[in-house]
Amino acid sequence: MSDDQLDDDLKKRIKQVFDNYEDDTANEGWLLLREKYPEKEEDDRGIFWLWWRIAGVAALLLMALGVGLWLNFNETGKQNIAQHNKKNNITDTTSTSKIAAVTGNTKQTADSGTNIAAQQQAVAVAHATSVTKNTPFAQAGANPISKPANTTNTVFTAKVDTSVKKDLAYQLANRAQSLDIIDSPSTTNTTTIIANNKPLTLISTRPAGAPAVKEQPKVVADNQVSKGMQALFDKEAKHKATQNTEEQKTIDKKVAFSIYAATYVNYAKGSNKQFNTGGGATADIRLTDNLRLSTGVSIGQNTLSYANNTTTVMPVALMAAASHNFTASSSSLLYSVTPASSNLNANLVNLDVPVDLKYVFNPQKGNTYVSAGFSSGTFINETYNTTYSYNGANGSSVQQSSDPTHKSFDNFYFAQMLNVSFGVGYPVGKNQLIIEPFFKYPLNGMGDEHLLFGSGGINLKFNFDPPKSKH
Amino acid sequence: MLKPARIAEDELIAQCKKGSLKYQEMLYTQFYGFAMGIGLRYSINRDDALEAVNDAFIKIFKNINEYNPAKPFKAWLATVVINTAIDRRRKELKHQLNTDLDDAMMVQHSVSTVDNLNAQDILKLLNQLPTIHATIFNMYEIDGYNHDEISQMLGIATSSSRVYLTRAKEKLRKLLLITTYNERRSVR
């Protein structure tokens, strides 16, 4: 045999041997590899990613909560502003009236004057009978702001003697908390009294060049004008109440919160149907009269059981696990057989964040709606337990192996679940009880094993003070 | 002999690209024998081969996203294993020993001797060659590299690659003759 022939024969033989080389020490090899891989920095990265995912979910929830609170704050802010404006109207009017009265009285050199102003209302005339029956009252019904004080100022005077003044001082002292007295006798001798939020201005003026007549302080006490003034303020209060009601109608509550409990059935191709429960909270943000954006968070359990399936209908993950199991055994007996049956039990606890659009059919009458949207989220816990049963080489003995795996916050799915629901609300006091049948359809495999599963069931929802629409 | 159903190569790789450790283990298990067959030929012993194979698989897992599915996975794996094994022995290759074998007794060898060689026999033969000779023999004769590629990979001149290959073949012939001679003596 020539050298070339020998070389060729040797080459062929080496290729033949090593192309079909088999080695049954793969398990030991894998264990050695696992000492190096994944590296520590990979683990660190894994932790980083875990935190990143958790932070993502938390940020999503915070954002939803923030939007809700912001909208609520706006509602409260509007109401506060409305109330504040109401108060300011009265105060401004009063203070302006004071100025008007002083100016007017100074120019007209009136003895004294009392200006009673109310918001854009005609001012009723009050008669201080207890002070003097001859006190002339004049009234002008214009807003002091819009009408100059020197032309339309409301002035009424009351001449009283000193004893009456002293008596009034005593009464005022007793009402110190509710009275505000301004007395400026040096120039205008003006006294202003505001009692019980009822603006009352008492002005006593003595012009610098006026003759020295008997100075008479001009006083009007609240109890002395009570009847007329009370009527005035009652009317004003009524008017404001009407205004507030109208404002309240226009300012709707934009966000409504609900909590719910869910009972549902998980379904998946090849899996037995499993009953499960869950719960969560939602926030409905009103977009238009009929349209709401509904979001929130829920926690639900999902169990799937692929029982007695063959590898043809089992998910890929199960096939993978089967091969994994065979190689995990160093027994040549196990290596030489295929599984007779298999069972995969998956238990997934998911943290779900739905974002749905809700159409309310008749917002004034009730809370009947249809809703559709998508869910994102992660799995708080994933447990897979794969059990294989397979016959031995002689076909008689049955052996089983189990392969449980646990994962936590290992996967995040974004808009992988389609949500469809229909709800009917029943009033419970100010709140509502809503029965909401729902259906969740998977758009992609989820979890570590990429299981394609959905669910259908009923939500029992308690809706706190549902939003009302504009009237 | 029935073997467990193997997962399709594409599916395995697709799952490995997602970082699934379980599928990585499956890929490892499925191609371990093939990789070891290469690693053993390029290594001085089994432990060395296993380390080379594991290092190669780690490279595979880390760079699986760069794998081109249009090409056979085995070819890529073989390349990575060979490169890894060579890298591990690069120092040794630089300071390779050119110890020639003693002249063997010239005995007529038979085809049956070559045909009866198993993996262990072949590895024994290869391990008796200087490292650089065995490496070039494997690369050129078994794994299909040309001398230019070998010279680039090993950092030697192309002419050196040719020389070493020739010497490797000569020595293997001598070793085969010795093997045949010993077999005949044992039969007698």
XYZ file of C-alpha atoms in Angstrom:
659
model
C 0.000 0.000 0.000
C 1.385 3.403 -0.935
C 1.857 6.223 1.521
C -0.850 8.294 -0.148
C -3.270 5.424 0.111
C -2.453 5.049 3.762
C -2.924 8.770 4.354
C -6.307 8.695 2.630
C -7.433 5.672 4.577
C -6.360 7.241 7.829
C -8.076 10.536 7.000
C -11.311 8.802 6.098
C -11.192 6.719 9.227
C -10.603 9.738 11.482
C -13.499 11.646 9.892
C -15.714 8.631 10.151
C -14.959 8.124 13.809
C -15.178 11.705 14.964
C -18.086 12.854 12.848
C -20.245 10.344 14.663
C -18.500 10.700 17.962
C -20.799 10.255 20.921
C -20.004 11.112 24.455
C -22.257 10.404 27.419
C -20.540 12.816 29.749
C -22.565 15.802 28.644
C -24.120 16.221 32.084
C -20.784 16.429 33.814
C -19.631 18.781 31.119
C -22.676 20.972 31.587
C -22.115 21.141 35.320
C -18.566 22.262 34.714
C -19.753 24.829 32.242
C -22.295 26.158 34.722
C -19.433 26.960 37.090
C -18.288 29.526 34.572
C -21.552 30.466 32.928
C -23.551 32.588 33.368
C -20.819 34.780 34.775
C -21.304 36.841 37.879
C -21.720 39.990 35.887
C -24.490 38.243 34.036
C -26.149 37.619 37.378
C -25.692 41.247 38.263
C -27.195 42.188 34.982
C -30.063 39.844 35.730
C -30.690 41.579 39.029
C -30.454 44.893 37.256
C -32.979 43.782 34.717
C -35.242 42.461 37.444
C -35.158 45.812 39.194
C -35.557 47.550 35.905
C -38.696 45.593 35.221
C -40.083 46.177 38.678
C -39.260 49.860 38.355
C -41.036 49.909 35.007
C -44.191 48.456 36.452
C -43.993 50.792 39.442
C -43.489 53.784 37.169
C -46.507 52.775 35.139
C -48.624 52.524 38.244
C -47.329 55.802 39.623
C -48.050 57.504 36.355
C -51.635 56.233 36.363
C -52.027 57.274 39.983
C -50.465 60.647 39.249
C -52.850 61.320 36.402
C -55.747 60.385 38.617
C -54.612 62.581 41.471
C -53.842 65.438 39.152
C -57.295 65.314 37.686
C -58.793 65.130 41.145
C -56.675 68.047 42.271
C -57.925 70.073 39.357
C -61.489 69.368 40.399
C -60.827 70.431 43.955
C -58.865 73.424 42.757
C -61.732 74.610 40.611
C -64.144 74.285 43.468
C -61.808 76.130 45.814
C -61.333 78.877 43.312
C -65.089 79.183 42.890
C -65.558 79.460 46.629
C -62.673 81.865 46.946
C -64.120 84.047 44.228
C -67.426 84.075 45.979
C -65.859 85.380 49.166
C -63.747 87.874 47.314
C -66.802 89.261 45.605
C -68.330 90.148 48.892
C -65.158 91.500 50.468
C -64.216 93.512 47.453
C -67.646 94.957 47.234
C -67.596 95.867 50.865
C -64.207 97.488 50.801
C -65.003 99.336 47.661
C -68.192 100.511 49.220
C -66.281 101.824 52.153
C -64.101 103.884 49.875
C -67.056 105.023 47.898
C -68.906 105.971 50.979
C -66.040 107.932 52.395
C -65.393 109.714 49.160
C -68.999 110.385 48.570
C -69.585 111.658 52.019
C -66.569 113.848 51.959
C -67.642 115.485 48.783
C -71.196 115.814 49.763
C -70.312 116.802 53.325
C -72.944 114.591 54.652
C -73.186 114.165 58.377
C -72.930 110.521 58.293
C -73.511 107.646 55.982
C -73.787 103.967 55.871
C -73.080 102.077 52.756
C -74.401 98.597 52.484
C -73.279 96.781 49.451
C -74.115 93.446 48.078
C -72.824 91.700 45.022
C -74.408 93.281 41.975
C -77.677 93.501 43.745
C -79.955 96.277 44.677
C -79.365 97.155 48.245
C -82.262 97.024 50.556
C -82.836 99.800 52.903
C -82.616 99.115 56.550
C -84.208 101.217 59.121
C -82.525 101.579 62.449
C -85.634 102.101 64.465
C -83.974 101.581 67.773
C -81.602 104.420 67.088
C -84.009 106.988 65.774
C -87.278 106.927 64.006
C -86.351 109.928 61.992
C -83.237 108.562 60.478
C -83.363 109.092 56.784
C -82.331 106.173 54.730
C -81.223 106.414 51.242
C -80.294 103.615 49.116
C -78.699 103.097 45.791
C -78.680 99.732 44.182
C -75.642 99.997 42.040
C -72.366 98.268 42.367
C -69.938 100.780 43.786
C -67.288 99.556 41.443
C -69.256 100.156 38.313
C -70.858 103.297 39.466
C -68.886 106.178 40.902
C -69.450 106.765 44.538
C -69.861 110.484 44.274
C -72.908 110.096 42.075
C -74.572 106.913 43.172
C -73.228 106.332 46.596
C -75.654 104.911 49.042
C -75.749 106.976 52.122
C -77.994 106.870 55.019
C -77.515 108.716 58.208
C -78.615 108.227 61.704
C -78.501 110.856 64.299
C -78.022 109.489 67.721
C -77.083 110.990 71.015
C -73.982 110.215 72.980
C -75.663 107.708 75.192
C -76.655 105.690 72.244
C -73.088 105.773 71.044
C -71.923 104.482 74.385
C -74.514 101.791 74.266
C -73.352 100.776 70.848
C -69.754 100.709 72.036
C -70.784 98.303 74.742
C -72.521 96.085 72.261
C -69.575 96.182 69.969
C -67.246 95.220 72.756
C -69.388 92.208 73.383
C -69.171 91.312 69.758
C -65.492 91.898 69.430
C -64.941 88.718 67.524
C -67.348 89.552 64.796
C -67.130 93.254 64.553
C -64.625 95.414 62.850
C -64.671 99.003 63.862
C -62.815 101.771 62.178
C -63.136 105.125 63.734
C -61.349 108.100 62.353
C -62.723 111.133 64.146
C -59.817 113.408 63.355
C -60.841 114.022 59.822
C -63.852 112.086 58.795
C -65.061 110.388 61.921
C -65.913 107.306 60.041
C -66.933 104.051 61.606
C -67.242 100.886 59.680
C -68.867 97.817 61.042
C -68.870 94.462 59.511
C -70.665 91.910 61.538
C -71.437 88.300 60.769
C -70.097 88.727 57.281
C -72.738 91.299 56.677
C -71.073 94.390 55.392
C -72.255 97.409 57.169
C -70.510 100.735 56.920
C -71.190 103.461 59.315
C -69.729 106.763 58.410
C -69.691 109.844 60.491
C -68.095 112.772 58.831
C -67.378 116.212 59.909
C -65.759 118.246 57.211
C -62.903 120.416 58.212
C -64.724 123.571 57.444
C -68.073 122.649 58.800
C -69.766 124.672 61.540
C -69.395 123.402 65.013
C -72.708 121.868 65.390
C -73.549 119.243 67.862
C -71.500 116.300 66.815
C -73.528 113.228 66.581
C -71.947 109.941 65.950
C -73.727 107.954 63.358
C -74.127 104.354 64.203
C -75.921 101.452 62.764
C -75.764 98.196 64.670
C -76.319 94.844 63.099
C -79.146 93.928 65.356
C -80.805 97.171 64.516
C -80.816 96.493 60.825
C -81.282 92.808 61.253
C -84.589 92.413 59.584
C -83.875 94.266 56.424
C -80.296 93.134 56.235
C -81.130 89.602 57.020
C -83.542 89.611 54.140
C -80.843 91.028 51.963
C -78.265 88.444 52.924
C -80.715 85.599 52.805
C -81.482 86.589 49.306
C -77.837 86.813 48.505
C -77.096 83.458 50.084
C -79.884 81.909 48.114
C -78.524 83.396 44.979
C -75.042 82.093 45.735
C -76.376 78.683 46.553
C -78.065 78.604 43.181
C -74.841 79.676 41.546
C -72.878 76.993 43.376
C -75.314 74.329 42.349
C -74.905 75.389 38.770
C -71.152 75.371 39.152
C -71.270 71.967 40.759
C -73.214 70.664 37.837
C -70.660 71.948 35.410
C -67.708 70.617 37.412
C -67.941 66.876 37.122
C -65.878 64.367 38.897
C -63.446 63.230 36.275
C -61.949 60.146 37.914
C -63.790 57.329 39.558
C -62.076 54.540 41.423
C -63.239 50.969 41.690
C -62.136 47.785 43.309
C -63.122 44.402 42.043
C -62.893 40.700 42.543
C -62.690 38.388 39.571
C -63.624 34.795 39.026
C -62.569 33.332 35.740
C -61.553 30.305 33.764
C -58.136 30.010 32.160
C -58.030 28.408 28.781
C -55.247 27.321 26.467
C -54.892 24.895 23.635
C -54.209 21.461 25.025
C -54.820 22.497 28.613
C -57.613 21.597 30.947
C -59.723 24.578 31.896
C -58.950 25.862 35.355
C -61.017 28.096 37.637
C -59.105 30.932 39.217
C -59.607 34.149 41.107
C -58.045 37.559 41.211
C -58.658 41.126 42.202
C -57.577 44.656 41.615
C -58.360 48.327 41.445
C -59.189 50.532 38.507
C -59.467 54.218 37.794
C -61.875 55.497 35.167
C -60.827 58.801 33.673
C -63.598 60.616 31.836
C -62.576 61.669 28.353
C -65.965 62.655 26.964
C -69.537 62.191 28.100
C -69.571 58.602 26.980
C -65.938 57.682 26.788
C -63.685 56.701 29.673
C -60.056 55.649 29.859
C -59.881 52.826 32.309
C -56.626 51.685 33.850
C -55.439 50.160 37.086
C -53.711 47.130 38.417
C -54.771 43.614 39.192
C -53.286 40.459 40.563
C -54.583 37.156 39.341
C -53.706 33.528 39.438
C -53.525 31.523 36.244
C -53.166 27.782 36.290
C -52.827 25.574 33.276
C -52.611 21.851 33.107
C -51.462 20.036 30.019
C -52.397 16.542 31.011
C -51.767 13.334 29.061
C -50.622 15.154 26.027
C -48.370 13.851 23.389
C -45.447 15.840 22.192
C -47.334 16.811 19.064
C -49.791 19.032 20.891
C -47.661 20.023 23.814
C -46.025 23.410 23.693
C -42.477 23.694 22.569
C -41.435 24.234 26.147
C -42.653 20.805 27.045
C -40.707 19.260 24.212
C -37.679 21.086 25.438
C -38.170 19.884 28.932
C -38.556 16.345 27.692
C -35.209 16.381 26.019
C -33.763 18.066 29.065
C -34.979 15.259 31.224
C -33.605 12.546 29.093
C -30.201 14.014 29.007
C -30.342 14.689 32.695
C -30.343 10.987 33.250
C -27.128 9.176 32.783
C -28.970 5.942 32.446
C -28.666 4.462 29.036
C -32.014 2.838 29.601
C -33.762 6.171 29.938
C -31.802 7.570 27.102
C -33.158 4.967 24.791
C -36.881 5.536 25.294
C -39.393 8.237 24.530
C -41.995 9.506 27.005
C -45.258 7.602 27.144
C -47.108 10.503 28.710
C -46.369 13.857 30.155
C -47.991 16.482 32.296
C -47.188 20.148 32.576
C -48.698 22.156 35.398
C -48.116 25.859 35.190
C -49.048 28.266 37.939
C -48.651 31.922 37.033
C -49.466 34.840 39.297
C -49.516 37.904 37.154
C -49.473 41.594 37.885
C -51.633 43.049 35.177
C -51.954 46.671 34.103
C -54.866 47.071 31.690
C -55.420 50.166 29.605
C -58.947 50.051 28.217
C -61.309 52.406 26.473
C -64.788 52.265 27.897
C -67.926 53.421 26.141
C -70.803 54.205 28.490
C -74.156 53.945 26.742
C -76.198 56.323 28.847
C -74.130 58.118 31.449
C -77.121 59.930 32.976
C -79.168 56.871 33.673
C -76.708 54.251 34.629
C -73.390 52.634 34.077
C -73.831 50.213 31.239
C -70.799 50.025 29.062
C -68.560 48.050 26.772
C -64.823 48.141 27.139
C -61.814 47.034 25.112
C -58.091 47.447 25.430
C -54.771 45.809 26.102
C -52.970 44.535 29.127
C -49.320 44.735 30.041
C -47.619 43.355 33.080
C -45.311 40.850 34.587
C -45.435 37.638 36.554
C -44.923 37.824 40.274
C -44.439 34.110 40.347
C -44.120 31.449 37.685
C -44.052 27.818 38.663
C -43.807 25.057 36.127
C -43.930 21.456 37.105
C -43.366 19.014 34.314
C -43.863 15.344 35.026
C -42.953 12.679 32.517
C -43.912 9.066 32.524
C -42.175 6.719 30.198
C -41.787 3.027 29.775
C -38.560 1.214 30.269
C -36.796 -0.661 27.539
C -38.830 -3.800 28.179
C -42.053 -1.804 27.915
C -43.298 -2.836 31.310
C -41.825 -0.622 33.953
C -43.010 2.956 34.185
C -40.724 5.636 35.478
C -41.492 9.218 36.206
C -39.448 12.308 36.512
C -40.387 15.779 37.641
C -38.880 19.064 36.633
C -40.131 21.988 38.717
C -38.935 25.463 37.869
C -39.663 28.756 39.569
C -39.343 32.250 38.215
C -40.207 35.622 39.600
C -40.454 38.922 37.744
C -38.521 37.291 34.942
C -40.728 38.363 32.062
C -42.509 41.536 31.175
C -45.204 41.531 28.543
C -46.380 44.662 26.829
C -49.839 44.806 25.294
C -49.874 41.067 24.842
C -53.412 40.536 26.094
C -56.578 41.813 24.449
C -59.305 42.735 26.919
C -62.996 42.848 26.064
C -65.711 43.372 28.658
C -69.287 44.428 29.184
C -70.585 45.944 32.400
C -73.894 46.746 34.006
C -74.000 48.923 37.103
C -76.524 48.892 39.913
C -76.706 51.794 42.366
C -75.743 51.077 45.937
C -76.252 54.343 47.787
C -73.988 56.885 46.143
C -71.853 54.106 44.726
C -72.389 51.409 42.183
C -72.066 47.677 42.051
C -71.051 46.553 38.601
C -71.268 43.093 37.160
C -68.740 42.859 34.398
C -68.330 39.751 32.260
C -64.950 39.852 30.571
C -62.789 37.979 28.114
C -59.027 38.110 27.732
C -57.486 36.899 24.513
C -53.719 36.272 24.306
C -51.904 37.902 21.419
C -48.610 36.170 22.137
C -47.053 33.571 24.382
C -46.315 34.824 27.861
C -44.092 33.813 30.714
C -40.855 31.914 30.665
C -42.395 29.079 28.675
C -44.264 31.398 26.307
C -47.575 29.834 27.090
C -50.453 31.090 25.026
C -53.372 31.335 27.410
C -56.383 33.514 27.973
C -59.202 33.824 30.430
C -62.877 34.558 30.657
C -65.071 35.261 33.648
C -66.900 37.847 35.687
C -65.669 40.834 37.614
C -67.710 41.988 40.571
C -66.796 45.626 40.766
C -67.539 48.240 43.408
C -67.454 51.688 41.895
C -66.922 54.550 44.344
C -69.081 57.609 43.576
C -69.184 57.174 39.828
C -68.588 60.212 37.639
C -71.532 62.180 36.323
C -71.754 63.805 33.000
C -72.520 67.403 32.253
C -76.186 68.351 32.262
C -32.033 2.228 19.210
C -34.618 4.836 19.901
C -33.428 8.208 20.957
C -35.454 10.999 22.473
C -36.972 13.372 19.991
C -34.501 16.082 19.254
C -35.626 19.645 19.179
C -35.213 21.257 15.807
C -31.930 23.085 15.541
C -33.643 26.316 14.526
C -35.992 26.187 17.482
C -33.133 25.538 19.876
C -31.132 28.432 18.558
C -34.128 30.727 18.554
C -34.754 29.965 22.205
C -31.071 30.331 23.039
C -31.178 33.775 21.496
C -33.788 34.631 24.089
C -31.339 33.574 26.773
C -33.191 30.534 28.018
C -30.775 28.505 30.125
C -32.810 25.402 29.626
C -32.489 25.594 25.880
C -28.813 26.366 26.179
C -28.416 23.157 28.105
C -30.321 21.329 25.428
C -28.128 22.786 22.720
C -25.058 21.833 24.701
C -26.274 18.305 25.211
C -27.273 17.873 21.613
C -23.951 18.983 20.188
C -21.655 17.945 23.006
C -20.465 14.760 21.330
C -19.712 16.512 18.082
C -17.817 19.239 19.890
C -15.874 16.797 22.001
C -14.891 14.867 18.888
C -13.179 17.999 17.660
C -11.886 19.101 21.035
C -10.215 15.780 21.716
C -8.306 15.899 18.467
C -6.923 19.322 19.272
C -6.216 18.762 22.943
C -3.600 16.934 24.887
C -6.062 15.050 27.033
C -9.735 14.726 27.837
C -9.829 17.377 30.555
C -8.171 19.843 28.275
C -10.662 18.972 25.544
C -13.627 19.433 27.885
C -12.407 22.843 28.943
C -11.958 23.842 25.338
C -15.434 22.619 24.463
C -17.006 24.430 27.408
C -15.204 27.631 26.590
C -16.399 27.267 23.032
C -20.004 26.809 24.124
C -19.789 29.854 26.357
C -18.617 31.838 23.346
C -21.504 30.376 21.375
C -24.073 31.357 24.001
C -22.698 34.846 24.315
C -22.579 35.409 20.592
C -25.565 33.395 19.500
C -27.244 36.508 18.163
C -24.469 36.862 15.623
C -25.073 33.393 14.274
C -26.232 33.321 10.680
C -29.006 30.725 10.407
C -28.280 30.330 6.696
C -25.125 28.403 7.556
C -25.007 25.045 9.320
C -24.695 25.391 13.047
C -22.249 22.508 13.204
C -19.797 24.320 10.976
C -19.924 27.383 13.194
C -19.564 25.281 16.309
C -16.608 23.393 14.823
C -14.862 26.637 13.974
C -15.370 27.995 17.465
C -14.178 24.789 19.116
C -11.072 24.593 16.933
C -10.196 28.228 17.535
C -10.751 27.853 21.247
C -8.625 24.717 21.457
C -5.856 26.338 19.464
C -5.973 29.450 21.626
C -5.604 27.331 24.721
C -2.483 25.706 23.311
C -1.025 28.654 21.510
C 1.959 28.941 23.805
C 2.604 25.292 23.450
C 2.339 25.579 19.704
C 4.898 28.343 19.675
C 7.363 26.250 21.610
C 6.513 23.046 19.959
C 8.850 20.155 20.272
C 10.225 18.726 17.122
C 11.220 15.505 18.639
C 11.342 12.882 15.995
C 10.248 9.437 16.690
C 12.771 6.725 16.752
C 12.906 4.837 13.577
C 10.183 2.305 13.738
C 10.562 -1.129 12.532
C 9.491 -1.137 8.968
C 6.650 -3.545 8.834
C 4.132 -3.955 6.105
C 0.882 -2.548 7.410
C -2.540 -3.592 6.337
C -5.752 -1.722 5.569
C -7.470 -3.606 8.344
C -5.237 -1.823 10.837
C -6.583 1.576 9.812
C -10.167 0.362 9.612
C -10.007 -1.017 13.122
C -8.862 2.220 14.662
C -11.320 3.616 17.128
C -11.423 7.080 18.651
C -9.060 6.126 21.434
C -6.530 4.656 19.016
C -6.626 7.724 16.814
C -6.217 10.034 19.758
C -3.276 8.015 20.971
C -1.638 8.353 17.583
C -2.301 12.073 17.414
C -1.067 12.639 20.932
C 2.260 11.116 20.019
C 2.786 13.831 17.453
C 4.233 17.183 18.377
C 1.401 19.583 19.110
C 1.997 21.746 16.071
C 2.081 18.710 13.796
C -1.106 17.225 15.163
C -2.870 20.562 14.970
C -1.912 21.167 11.360
C -2.783 17.609 10.407
C -6.227 18.005 11.974
C -6.819 21.375 10.430
C -5.726 20.465 6.955
C -6.688 16.836 6.566
C -9.770 16.550 8.749
C -11.292 19.989 9.072
C -10.541 21.306 5.618
C -8.492 24.411 6.254
C -5.942 25.399 3.645
C -2.367 26.375 4.411
C -3.036 30.088 4.141
C -5.771 29.872 6.723
C -3.640 27.692 8.941
C -0.708 30.060 8.710
C -2.949 32.975 9.689
C -4.602 31.143 12.534
C -1.428 29.762 14.002
C 0.789 32.705 13.147
C 3.291 30.716 11.188
C 4.539 30.832 7.636
C 2.590 28.972 4.985
C 5.695 27.018 4.095
C 6.057 25.963 7.698
C 2.510 24.725 7.644
C 3.287 22.572 4.628
C 6.428 21.204 6.205
C 4.729 20.390 9.470
C 1.917 18.647 7.661
C 4.347 16.494 5.736
C 6.170 15.583 8.900
C 2.925 14.830 10.670
C 1.890 12.420 7.958
C 5.278 10.694 7.959
C 5.167 10.259 11.678
C 1.643 8.936 11.603
C 2.686 6.369 9.033
C 5.519 5.269 11.236
C 3.215 5.098 14.222
C 0.741 3.027 12.248
C 3.520 0.651 11.276
C 4.470 0.262 14.888
C 0.865 -0.376 15.754
C 0.571 -3.019 13.070
C 3.834 -4.633 14.151
C 2.669 -4.764 17.770
C -0.664 -6.245 16.737
C 1.044 -8.994 14.780
C 3.401 -9.755 17.621
C 0.512 -10.035 20.030
C -1.311 -12.411 17.654
C 1.720 -14.657 17.438
